[in-house]
Amino acid sequence: MFRLLRSRPNPFSLATRVHGSSGPAPQVIHLQRVKIRRKWFKPRNFIIAGCVYYLCFQVYKSSVFSTISAWLDEEEKQLTKKERKEIEEEMLEPITIPLPLTTKLVASEPYKGTDPEWKAFVRVSKNRELMRSLQSGLAELTHRVASRNSFLVHKCGPDMKLGRYWLDVHFPMRPPPTFVRKELALGDDGIYITEEPVDSTTALWIRRALWPSTLSLSLWSFGEALVLQNAVKFAKFFLGDEPDPTPNPSLQQVIEKVQKLKNPKSESDAKAPSSLPSAKTQAADGSSTDSASPVEKRSSDPSPAPGSPTASPGSGVSSPVPIIPTAEGDKPKSARDIAGVRHTQGHLSEPWKAFKRKFEQTWRPIQELPPRGCIYVSGLVEVNSPRAIVIIDVYAFWDPKTEKFHLRTAKFRLRSLQTKVQAPMR
């Protein structure tokens, strides 16, 4: 009976596969790799692509090149002989490529007696009226600059008048220095390296951008102060020299008294809940009940429904007062209120002060060079006001070609400020 319950052997078992089966012999399959080579040179494709490219070139040439050539022909007809000559000279000039980090300051040669700048100096020196006008013009310019200065207006008042002035006119013996730069020239003669002059303003701005010495020194001071501060904190942490954060008890008491004097209202509001009656009240049946204060009832008892008798208008203080939660209490008002930002800001406060201090010490505005052939005028100018007397140290360059002062190179510096009425400080 139990023989019938046995499972039949699996024809795909391991024994069957080992001893084999009586089926037909398997066929042998051979796999071979086949590489299909396509014919890459097809004359038809080359002819079609050439025709398409030629057609596109002809369309582009007729729509773009023809329009530009027609416009150039019209502009060429309107040119004068002088402009044509200048264009031809520019076309003959070689193509130059500036080489970086090759700009340098070169001193100029002194003026010669035959130079037009020296002849202009001689003409100005013989004209006494012109020299006096240069002095008075610079004094008036100084007066206008002082009247527009907010610091001097605050100290001296808006009513400023020009006083005495001591100005000298100087004729420089040589022009200001120039900047030169090496360039790689590509011309008909070949490839060679030349030195060409560069605009002084451009050269100075490039030098300031490539060599930011002021910013580098300021960042060095910032890093030095930060490393020193962290080193001191680590030393205090490991050596156990951290001072006691709790202040002196006597000083703490003084601070609390000062705060109480400043905020008496808040102190009275804080004492108000504790002054409410909390004694035992006698009930009508003679049993004594410990009645809590109305504020405690409001905080402990559940708020009654609006229609319940306990919410009557005559219930007095025991009636619940709704408290509206403020949604802005948990949210920071700005990024500075975040704990991490406040901690970082406090940690970097001293290094940032060192950065600003060093930046103010080393920052100097870019002083441009005056044009060639300018006359140097310098001295002191006095400006009077009802409150004080101001003396300003000034120098500027006057250009004989434009007959105006070169304002970009002029400099005004406060020499002294003396008040007319001086009161004691205490």
CSV table of C-alpha atoms in Angstrom, one decimal:
chain,number,residue,atom,x,y,z
A,1,MET,CA,0.0,0.0,0.0
A,2,PHE,CA,2.9,2.4,0.9
A,3,ARG,CA,4.6,1.5,-2.4
A,4,LEU,CA,1.8,3.3,-4.3
A,5,LEU,CA,2.5,6.5,-2.4
A,6,ARG,CA,6.1,6.7,-3.6
A,7,SER,CA,6.9,9.3,-6.2
A,8,ARG,CA,8.0,8.3,-9.6
A,9,PRO,CA,11.6,9.0,-10.6
A,10,ASN,CA,12.3,12.2,-12.4
A,11,PRO,CA,13.4,11.6,-16.0
A,12,PHE,CA,15.5,14.8,-15.8
A,13,SER,CA,17.3,13.9,-12.6
A,14,LEU,CA,21.1,13.8,-12.1
A,15,ALA,CA,21.3,10.0,-12.6
A,16,THR,CA,19.5,10.2,-15.9
A,17,ARG,CA,21.8,12.9,-17.1
A,18,VAL,CA,24.9,10.9,-16.0
A,19,HIS,CA,23.9,7.6,-17.5
A,20,GLY,CA,22.5,9.2,-20.6
A,21,SER,CA,19.3,8.6,-22.4
A,22,SER,CA,18.3,6.5,-25.3
A,23,GLY,CA,17.2,9.6,-27.4
A,24,PRO,CA,18.8,10.7,-30.7
A,25,ALA,CA,22.4,12.1,-30.7
A,26,PRO,CA,22.6,15.9,-30.5
A,27,GLN,CA,23.7,17.8,-33.5
A,28,VAL,CA,27.0,19.8,-33.5
A,29,ILE,CA,26.6,23.6,-34.0
A,30,HIS,CA,29.6,25.5,-35.3
A,31,LEU,CA,29.8,29.3,-34.6
A,32,GLN,CA,31.9,31.5,-36.9
A,33,ARG,CA,32.4,35.2,-36.8
A,34,VAL,CA,31.6,37.1,-39.9
A,35,LYS,CA,32.8,40.6,-40.6
A,36,ILE,CA,30.7,42.5,-43.2
A,37,ARG,CA,32.7,45.1,-45.0
A,38,ARG,CA,30.9,47.9,-46.7
A,39,LYS,CA,32.1,49.7,-49.7
A,40,TRP,CA,33.1,53.1,-48.4
A,41,PHE,CA,33.9,54.8,-51.7
A,42,LYS,CA,30.7,55.5,-53.6
A,43,PRO,CA,31.1,58.1,-56.3
A,44,ARG,CA,27.4,58.9,-56.3
A,45,ASN,CA,27.5,60.0,-52.7
A,46,PHE,CA,30.5,62.3,-53.3
A,47,ILE,CA,28.9,63.9,-56.3
A,48,ILE,CA,25.6,64.5,-54.4
A,49,ALA,CA,27.4,66.0,-51.4
A,50,GLY,CA,29.6,68.2,-53.6
A,51,CYS,CA,26.5,69.6,-55.4
A,52,VAL,CA,24.7,70.3,-52.1
A,53,TYR,CA,27.8,72.1,-50.7
A,54,TYR,CA,28.2,74.2,-53.8
A,55,LEU,CA,24.6,75.2,-53.9
A,56,CYS,CA,24.7,76.3,-50.2
A,57,PHE,CA,27.9,78.3,-50.8
A,58,GLN,CA,26.3,80.1,-53.8
A,59,VAL,CA,23.2,80.9,-51.8
A,60,TYR,CA,25.3,82.2,-48.9
A,61,LYS,CA,27.5,84.2,-51.2
A,62,SER,CA,24.7,85.9,-53.0
A,63,SER,CA,22.7,86.7,-49.8
A,64,VAL,CA,25.6,87.8,-47.5
A,65,PHE,CA,28.8,88.5,-49.4
A,66,SER,CA,27.1,90.5,-52.1
A,67,THR,CA,25.3,92.7,-49.6
A,68,ILE,CA,28.5,93.4,-47.7
A,69,SER,CA,30.5,94.1,-50.8
A,70,ALA,CA,27.9,96.5,-52.1
A,71,TRP,CA,27.9,98.4,-48.7
A,72,LEU,CA,31.7,98.6,-48.7
A,73,ASP,CA,31.7,100.0,-52.2
A,74,GLU,CA,29.3,102.7,-51.2
A,75,GLU,CA,31.4,103.6,-48.1
A,76,GLU,CA,34.6,103.6,-50.2
A,77,LYS,CA,33.1,106.2,-52.6
A,78,GLN,CA,32.4,108.5,-49.7
A,79,LEU,CA,35.9,108.4,-48.3
A,80,THR,CA,38.3,111.3,-48.8
A,81,LYS,CA,41.9,111.0,-49.9
A,82,LYS,CA,43.2,111.5,-46.4
A,83,GLU,CA,41.0,108.7,-45.0
A,84,ARG,CA,42.0,106.4,-47.8
A,85,LYS,CA,45.6,107.0,-47.1
A,86,GLU,CA,45.2,106.3,-43.4
A,87,ILE,CA,43.4,103.0,-44.2
A,88,GLU,CA,46.1,102.0,-46.5
A,89,GLU,CA,48.8,102.7,-43.8
A,90,GLU,CA,46.8,100.7,-41.3
A,91,MET,CA,46.6,97.8,-43.7
A,92,LEU,CA,50.4,97.9,-44.1
A,93,GLU,CA,51.0,97.8,-40.4
A,94,PRO,CA,51.8,94.4,-38.9
A,95,ILE,CA,49.5,92.5,-36.7
A,96,THR,CA,50.6,92.7,-33.1
A,97,ILE,CA,49.9,90.3,-30.2
A,98,PRO,CA,50.7,91.7,-26.7
A,99,LEU,CA,52.8,89.5,-24.5
A,100,PRO,CA,51.6,89.2,-20.8
A,101,LEU,CA,53.7,90.3,-17.8
A,102,THR,CA,56.0,92.4,-20.0
A,103,THR,CA,54.7,95.9,-19.1
A,104,LYS,CA,57.2,98.2,-17.4
A,105,LEU,CA,57.6,101.8,-16.4
A,106,VAL,CA,60.2,103.7,-18.4
A,107,ALA,CA,61.5,107.2,-17.5
A,108,SER,CA,61.1,109.8,-20.3
A,109,GLU,CA,63.9,111.8,-21.8
A,110,PRO,CA,64.2,115.5,-20.7
A,111,TYR,CA,62.7,118.2,-22.8
A,112,LYS,CA,64.8,119.8,-25.5
A,113,GLY,CA,64.8,123.5,-26.4
A,114,THR,CA,63.2,122.7,-29.7
A,115,ASP,CA,60.3,120.7,-28.3
A,116,PRO,CA,56.8,122.3,-28.6
A,117,GLU,CA,56.2,121.6,-24.9
A,118,TRP,CA,59.3,123.7,-23.8
A,119,LYS,CA,58.3,126.5,-26.1
A,120,ALA,CA,54.8,126.5,-24.4
A,121,PHE,CA,56.6,126.7,-21.0
A,122,VAL,CA,58.6,129.8,-22.2
A,123,ARG,CA,55.4,131.5,-23.5
A,124,VAL,CA,53.5,130.9,-20.2
A,125,SER,CA,56.4,132.0,-18.0
A,126,LYS,CA,56.6,135.4,-19.8
A,127,ASN,CA,52.8,136.0,-19.4
A,128,ARG,CA,52.4,137.2,-15.8
A,129,GLU,CA,48.7,137.6,-16.1
A,130,LEU,CA,48.3,134.0,-17.2
A,131,MET,CA,50.3,132.7,-14.3
A,132,ARG,CA,48.2,134.7,-11.8
A,133,SER,CA,45.1,133.3,-13.5
A,134,LEU,CA,46.4,129.8,-13.0
A,135,GLN,CA,46.9,130.5,-9.3
A,136,SER,CA,43.5,132.1,-8.8
A,137,GLY,CA,41.8,129.3,-10.9
A,138,LEU,CA,43.3,126.6,-8.7
A,139,ALA,CA,42.2,128.5,-5.6
A,140,GLU,CA,38.7,128.8,-6.8
A,141,LEU,CA,38.6,125.1,-7.7
A,142,THR,CA,39.8,124.3,-4.2
A,143,HIS,CA,37.1,126.5,-2.7
A,144,ARG,CA,34.4,124.7,-4.8
A,145,VAL,CA,35.7,121.3,-3.7
A,146,ALA,CA,35.7,122.3,-0.1
A,147,SER,CA,32.2,123.7,-0.3
A,148,ARG,CA,30.9,120.3,-1.6
A,149,ASN,CA,32.7,118.2,1.0
A,150,SER,CA,30.1,116.9,3.6
A,151,PHE,CA,32.7,116.7,6.4
A,152,LEU,CA,33.8,120.3,6.0
A,153,VAL,CA,30.2,121.5,5.6
A,154,HIS,CA,29.3,119.8,8.9
A,155,LYS,CA,32.3,121.2,10.8
A,156,CYS,CA,32.4,124.7,9.3
A,157,GLY,CA,28.9,125.4,7.9
A,158,PRO,CA,27.8,125.9,4.4
A,159,ASP,CA,28.9,129.6,4.2
A,160,MET,CA,32.5,129.2,3.1
A,161,LYS,CA,34.6,131.9,1.5
A,162,LEU,CA,37.9,131.9,-0.2
A,163,GLY,CA,40.7,133.4,1.9
A,164,ARG,CA,44.4,133.7,1.2
A,165,TYR,CA,46.4,131.2,-0.9
A,166,TRP,CA,50.1,130.5,-1.5
A,167,LEU,CA,50.5,128.7,-4.9
A,168,ASP,CA,53.6,128.2,-7.0
A,169,VAL,CA,53.9,127.4,-10.7
A,170,HIS,CA,56.5,124.8,-11.7
A,171,PHE,CA,57.7,123.9,-15.2
A,172,PRO,CA,58.9,120.2,-15.1
A,173,MET,CA,62.2,119.4,-16.8
A,174,ARG,CA,61.0,116.1,-18.3
A,175,PRO,CA,57.6,114.6,-19.2
A,176,PRO,CA,55.9,112.0,-16.9
A,177,PRO,CA,57.1,108.4,-17.3
A,178,THR,CA,55.5,106.1,-19.8
A,179,PHE,CA,54.6,102.4,-19.8
A,180,VAL,CA,55.9,100.1,-22.6
A,181,ARG,CA,54.9,96.6,-23.4
A,182,LYS,CA,56.5,93.9,-25.6
A,183,GLU,CA,54.4,92.7,-28.5
A,184,LEU,CA,54.7,89.9,-31.0
A,185,ALA,CA,54.5,91.5,-34.5
A,186,LEU,CA,53.4,89.5,-37.6
A,187,GLY,CA,54.2,91.5,-40.8
A,188,ASP,CA,55.6,91.2,-44.3
A,189,ASP,CA,59.1,91.3,-42.9
A,190,GLY,CA,58.5,88.3,-40.7
A,191,ILE,CA,57.8,87.6,-37.1
A,192,TYR,CA,59.7,89.8,-34.5
A,193,ILE,CA,59.2,91.2,-31.0
A,194,THR,CA,58.8,95.0,-30.5
A,195,GLU,CA,58.1,97.4,-27.6
A,196,GLU,CA,55.1,99.7,-27.9
A,197,PRO,CA,53.8,102.4,-25.5
A,198,VAL,CA,50.7,101.7,-23.5
A,199,ASP,CA,48.1,104.1,-22.0
A,200,SER,CA,49.1,104.8,-18.4
A,201,THR,CA,45.6,104.5,-17.1
A,202,THR,CA,45.1,101.1,-18.7
A,203,ALA,CA,48.5,99.9,-17.5
A,204,LEU,CA,47.8,101.0,-13.9
A,205,TRP,CA,44.4,99.3,-13.8
A,206,ILE,CA,45.9,96.1,-15.2
A,207,ARG,CA,48.7,96.1,-12.6
A,208,ARG,CA,46.2,96.6,-9.8
A,209,ALA,CA,44.1,93.7,-11.1
A,210,LEU,CA,47.0,91.3,-11.6
A,211,TRP,CA,48.8,92.3,-8.3
A,212,PRO,CA,46.2,93.0,-5.7
A,213,SER,CA,48.7,93.7,-2.9
A,214,THR,CA,46.2,95.5,-0.7
A,215,LEU,CA,43.7,92.6,-0.8
A,216,SER,CA,46.5,90.1,-0.2
A,217,LEU,CA,47.9,91.9,2.8
A,218,SER,CA,44.3,92.2,4.2
A,219,LEU,CA,43.6,88.5,3.7
A,220,TRP,CA,46.9,87.7,5.4
A,221,SER,CA,46.0,89.8,8.4
A,222,PHE,CA,42.5,88.1,8.5
A,223,GLY,CA,44.1,84.6,8.4
A,224,GLU,CA,46.7,85.5,11.0
A,225,ALA,CA,44.2,86.8,13.4
A,226,LEU,CA,41.9,83.8,12.9
A,227,VAL,CA,44.7,81.3,13.5
A,228,LEU,CA,45.9,83.1,16.6
A,229,GLN,CA,42.3,83.2,18.0
A,230,ASN,CA,41.8,79.5,17.4
A,231,ALA,CA,45.2,78.7,18.9
A,232,VAL,CA,44.4,80.6,22.1
A,233,LYS,CA,41.0,78.8,22.3
A,234,PHE,CA,42.6,75.4,21.9
A,235,ALA,CA,45.2,76.2,24.5
A,236,LYS,CA,42.6,77.2,27.0
A,237,PHE,CA,40.5,74.2,26.2
A,238,PHE,CA,43.4,71.6,26.6
A,239,LEU,CA,45.2,73.3,29.5
A,240,GLY,CA,42.1,74.1,31.5
A,241,ASP,CA,42.7,77.8,31.7
A,242,GLU,CA,39.1,78.6,30.6
A,243,PRO,CA,37.8,81.4,32.9
A,244,ASP,CA,34.7,80.9,35.0
A,245,PRO,CA,31.7,82.1,32.8
A,246,THR,CA,29.7,83.0,35.9
A,247,PRO,CA,30.2,86.6,36.9
A,248,ASN,CA,30.9,87.9,40.3
A,249,PRO,CA,27.8,87.5,42.6
A,250,SER,CA,28.0,91.2,43.7
A,251,LEU,CA,28.2,92.3,40.1
A,252,GLN,CA,25.3,90.0,39.2
A,253,GLN,CA,23.2,91.5,41.9
A,254,VAL,CA,24.0,95.0,40.7
A,255,ILE,CA,22.9,94.0,37.1
A,256,GLU,CA,19.6,92.6,38.4
A,257,LYS,CA,18.9,95.8,40.4
A,258,VAL,CA,19.6,97.9,37.3
A,259,GLN,CA,17.2,95.8,35.2
A,260,LYS,CA,14.5,96.1,37.9
A,261,LEU,CA,14.9,99.9,37.9
A,262,LYS,CA,14.7,100.0,34.1
A,263,ASN,CA,11.6,97.7,33.8
A,264,PRO,CA,9.4,98.3,36.9
A,265,LYS,CA,6.2,97.5,34.9
A,266,SER,CA,7.3,94.1,33.9
A,267,GLU,CA,8.2,93.3,37.5
A,268,SER,CA,4.7,94.3,38.7
A,269,ASP,CA,3.1,92.2,35.9
A,270,ALA,CA,5.2,89.2,37.0
A,271,LYS,CA,4.1,89.6,40.6
A,272,ALA,CA,0.4,90.0,39.8
A,273,PRO,CA,-0.6,86.3,39.5
A,274,SER,CA,1.0,85.5,42.9
A,275,SER,CA,-1.0,88.2,44.7
A,276,LEU,CA,-4.4,86.7,43.8
A,277,PRO,CA,-6.3,85.1,46.7
A,278,SER,CA,-5.6,81.4,47.1
A,279,ALA,CA,-7.0,80.8,50.7
A,280,LYS,CA,-9.5,78.1,51.6
A,281,THR,CA,-13.1,79.1,51.0
A,282,GLN,CA,-16.1,77.9,53.1
A,283,ALA,CA,-18.8,76.1,51.1
A,284,ALA,CA,-22.5,76.5,51.8
A,285,ASP,CA,-22.8,73.1,53.4
A,286,GLY,CA,-19.9,73.8,55.8
A,287,SER,CA,-17.2,71.8,53.9
A,288,SER,CA,-14.0,73.7,53.1
A,289,THR,CA,-12.6,73.5,49.6
A,290,ASP,CA,-9.2,74.6,48.5
A,291,SER,CA,-9.9,76.9,45.7
A,292,ALA,CA,-7.1,77.6,43.3
A,293,SER,CA,-6.5,81.0,41.8
A,294,PRO,CA,-8.4,81.9,38.7
A,295,VAL,CA,-5.3,81.8,36.6
A,296,GLU,CA,-4.5,78.3,37.8
A,297,LYS,CA,-8.1,77.2,37.0
A,298,ARG,CA,-7.8,78.7,33.6
A,299,SER,CA,-4.6,76.7,32.9
A,300,SER,CA,-5.7,73.4,34.5
A,301,ASP,CA,-9.5,73.2,33.9
A,302,PRO,CA,-10.7,72.3,30.4
A,303,SER,CA,-12.3,75.3,28.6
A,304,PRO,CA,-16.1,75.0,28.8
A,305,ALA,CA,-18.4,75.1,25.8
A,306,PRO,CA,-19.8,78.4,24.7
A,307,GLY,CA,-23.3,77.4,25.7
A,308,SER,CA,-22.4,76.1,29.1
A,309,PRO,CA,-23.4,78.0,32.2
A,310,THR,CA,-19.8,78.3,33.4
A,311,ALA,CA,-19.1,80.6,30.5
A,312,SER,CA,-21.5,83.2,31.7
A,313,PRO,CA,-20.5,86.9,31.5
A,314,GLY,CA,-20.7,87.4,35.2
A,315,SER,CA,-18.2,84.7,36.0
A,316,GLY,CA,-15.4,87.3,36.4
A,317,VAL,CA,-11.8,86.1,36.3
A,318,SER,CA,-12.8,82.5,36.2
A,319,SER,CA,-14.1,82.9,32.6
A,320,PRO,CA,-11.5,81.4,30.1
A,321,VAL,CA,-9.6,83.9,28.1
A,322,PRO,CA,-8.5,82.6,24.7
A,323,ILE,CA,-4.7,82.7,24.0
A,324,ILE,CA,-3.8,83.2,20.4
A,325,PRO,CA,-0.5,81.6,19.6
A,326,THR,CA,1.9,83.7,17.5
A,327,ALA,CA,3.2,82.0,14.4
A,328,GLU,CA,6.2,84.3,14.2
A,329,GLY,CA,7.6,83.3,17.6
A,330,ASP,CA,9.5,80.1,16.4
A,331,LYS,CA,10.6,81.5,13.0
A,332,PRO,CA,13.8,83.5,12.7
A,333,LYS,CA,13.3,87.0,11.4
A,334,SER,CA,16.4,87.0,9.3
A,335,ALA,CA,19.4,84.9,8.5
A,336,ARG,CA,21.4,86.5,11.3
A,337,ASP,CA,19.0,84.9,13.9
A,338,ILE,CA,20.1,81.4,13.0
A,339,ALA,CA,22.3,79.9,15.7
A,340,GLY,CA,25.0,78.8,13.2
A,341,VAL,CA,25.2,82.3,11.5
A,342,ARG,CA,25.4,84.1,14.9
A,343,HIS,CA,28.1,81.7,16.1
A,344,THR,CA,30.2,82.2,12.9
A,345,GLN,CA,29.6,85.9,12.9
A,346,GLY,CA,30.8,86.2,16.5
A,347,HIS,CA,33.8,83.9,15.8
A,348,LEU,CA,35.0,86.0,12.8
A,349,SER,CA,34.4,89.4,14.4
A,350,GLU,CA,37.9,90.0,15.5
A,351,PRO,CA,39.6,88.7,12.3
A,352,TRP,CA,37.2,90.8,10.2
A,353,LYS,CA,38.3,93.9,12.2
A,354,ALA,CA,41.9,93.1,11.5
A,355,PHE,CA,41.0,92.7,7.8
A,356,LYS,CA,39.3,96.1,7.7
A,357,ARG,CA,42.1,97.8,9.7
A,358,LYS,CA,44.8,96.5,7.3
A,359,PHE,CA,42.8,97.4,4.2
A,360,GLU,CA,42.3,101.0,5.4
A,361,GLN,CA,46.1,101.2,6.1
A,362,THR,CA,47.3,99.9,2.7
A,363,TRP,CA,44.5,101.0,0.3
A,364,ARG,CA,45.6,103.8,-2.0
A,365,PRO,CA,43.5,105.1,-5.0
A,366,ILE,CA,45.1,104.8,-8.4
A,367,GLN,CA,47.0,108.0,-9.1
A,368,GLU,CA,47.0,108.6,-12.9
A,369,LEU,CA,49.8,110.3,-14.7
A,370,PRO,CA,49.3,113.7,-16.3
A,371,PRO,CA,49.6,114.3,-20.0
A,372,ARG,CA,52.8,115.3,-21.6
A,373,GLY,CA,53.6,119.0,-21.5
A,374,CYS,CA,51.5,119.9,-18.4
A,375,ILE,CA,52.5,122.7,-15.9
A,376,TYR,CA,52.6,121.8,-12.2
A,377,VAL,CA,50.8,124.1,-9.7
A,378,SER,CA,50.9,123.4,-6.0
A,379,GLY,CA,50.6,125.1,-2.6
A,380,LEU,CA,48.2,126.0,0.2
A,381,VAL,CA,44.7,127.4,0.0
A,382,GLU,CA,42.8,129.0,3.0
A,383,VAL,CA,39.0,128.7,3.3
A,384,ASN,CA,37.2,130.8,5.9
A,385,SER,CA,33.8,130.2,7.5
A,386,PRO,CA,32.0,131.7,10.5
A,387,ARG,CA,33.0,128.6,12.5
A,388,ALA,CA,36.5,127.7,11.5
A,389,ILE,CA,39.5,128.3,9.2
A,390,VAL,CA,40.5,125.5,6.9
A,391,ILE,CA,43.9,125.1,5.1
A,392,ILE,CA,44.1,122.7,2.2
A,393,ASP,CA,47.2,121.3,0.6
A,394,VAL,CA,46.6,121.1,-3.2
A,395,TYR,CA,48.4,120.3,-6.4
A,396,ALA,CA,47.2,120.0,-10.0
A,397,PHE,CA,48.4,120.0,-13.6
A,398,TRP,CA,47.4,122.6,-16.1
A,399,ASP,CA,47.4,121.5,-19.8
A,400,PRO,CA,48.4,124.3,-22.2
A,401,LYS,CA,46.7,122.5,-25.1
A,402,THR,CA,43.3,122.5,-23.5
A,403,GLU,CA,44.0,125.5,-21.2
A,404,LYS,CA,42.3,123.6,-18.3
A,405,PHE,CA,43.3,121.7,-15.2
A,406,HIS,CA,43.6,118.0,-15.4
A,407,LEU,CA,41.1,117.0,-12.7
A,408,ARG,CA,41.9,113.3,-12.7
A,409,THR,CA,45.4,113.9,-11.4
A,410,ALA,CA,44.5,116.8,-9.0
A,411,LYS,CA,44.8,116.0,-5.3
A,412,PHE,CA,43.4,117.9,-2.3
A,413,ARG,CA,44.4,117.1,1.3
A,414,LEU,CA,43.3,118.7,4.5
A,415,ARG,CA,46.2,120.4,6.2
A,416,SER,CA,44.6,121.9,9.3
A,417,LEU,CA,41.1,122.8,10.6
A,418,GLN,CA,41.1,125.5,13.4
A,419,THR,CA,37.8,126.5,15.0
A,420,LYS,CA,37.2,130.2,15.9
A,421,VAL,CA,35.4,129.5,19.1
A,422,GLN,CA,36.8,126.8,21.2
A,423,ALA,CA,35.0,125.5,24.3
A,424,PRO,CA,36.4,123.2,27.1
A,425,MET,CA,35.6,119.5,26.7
A,426,ARG,CA,34.4,119.2,30.3
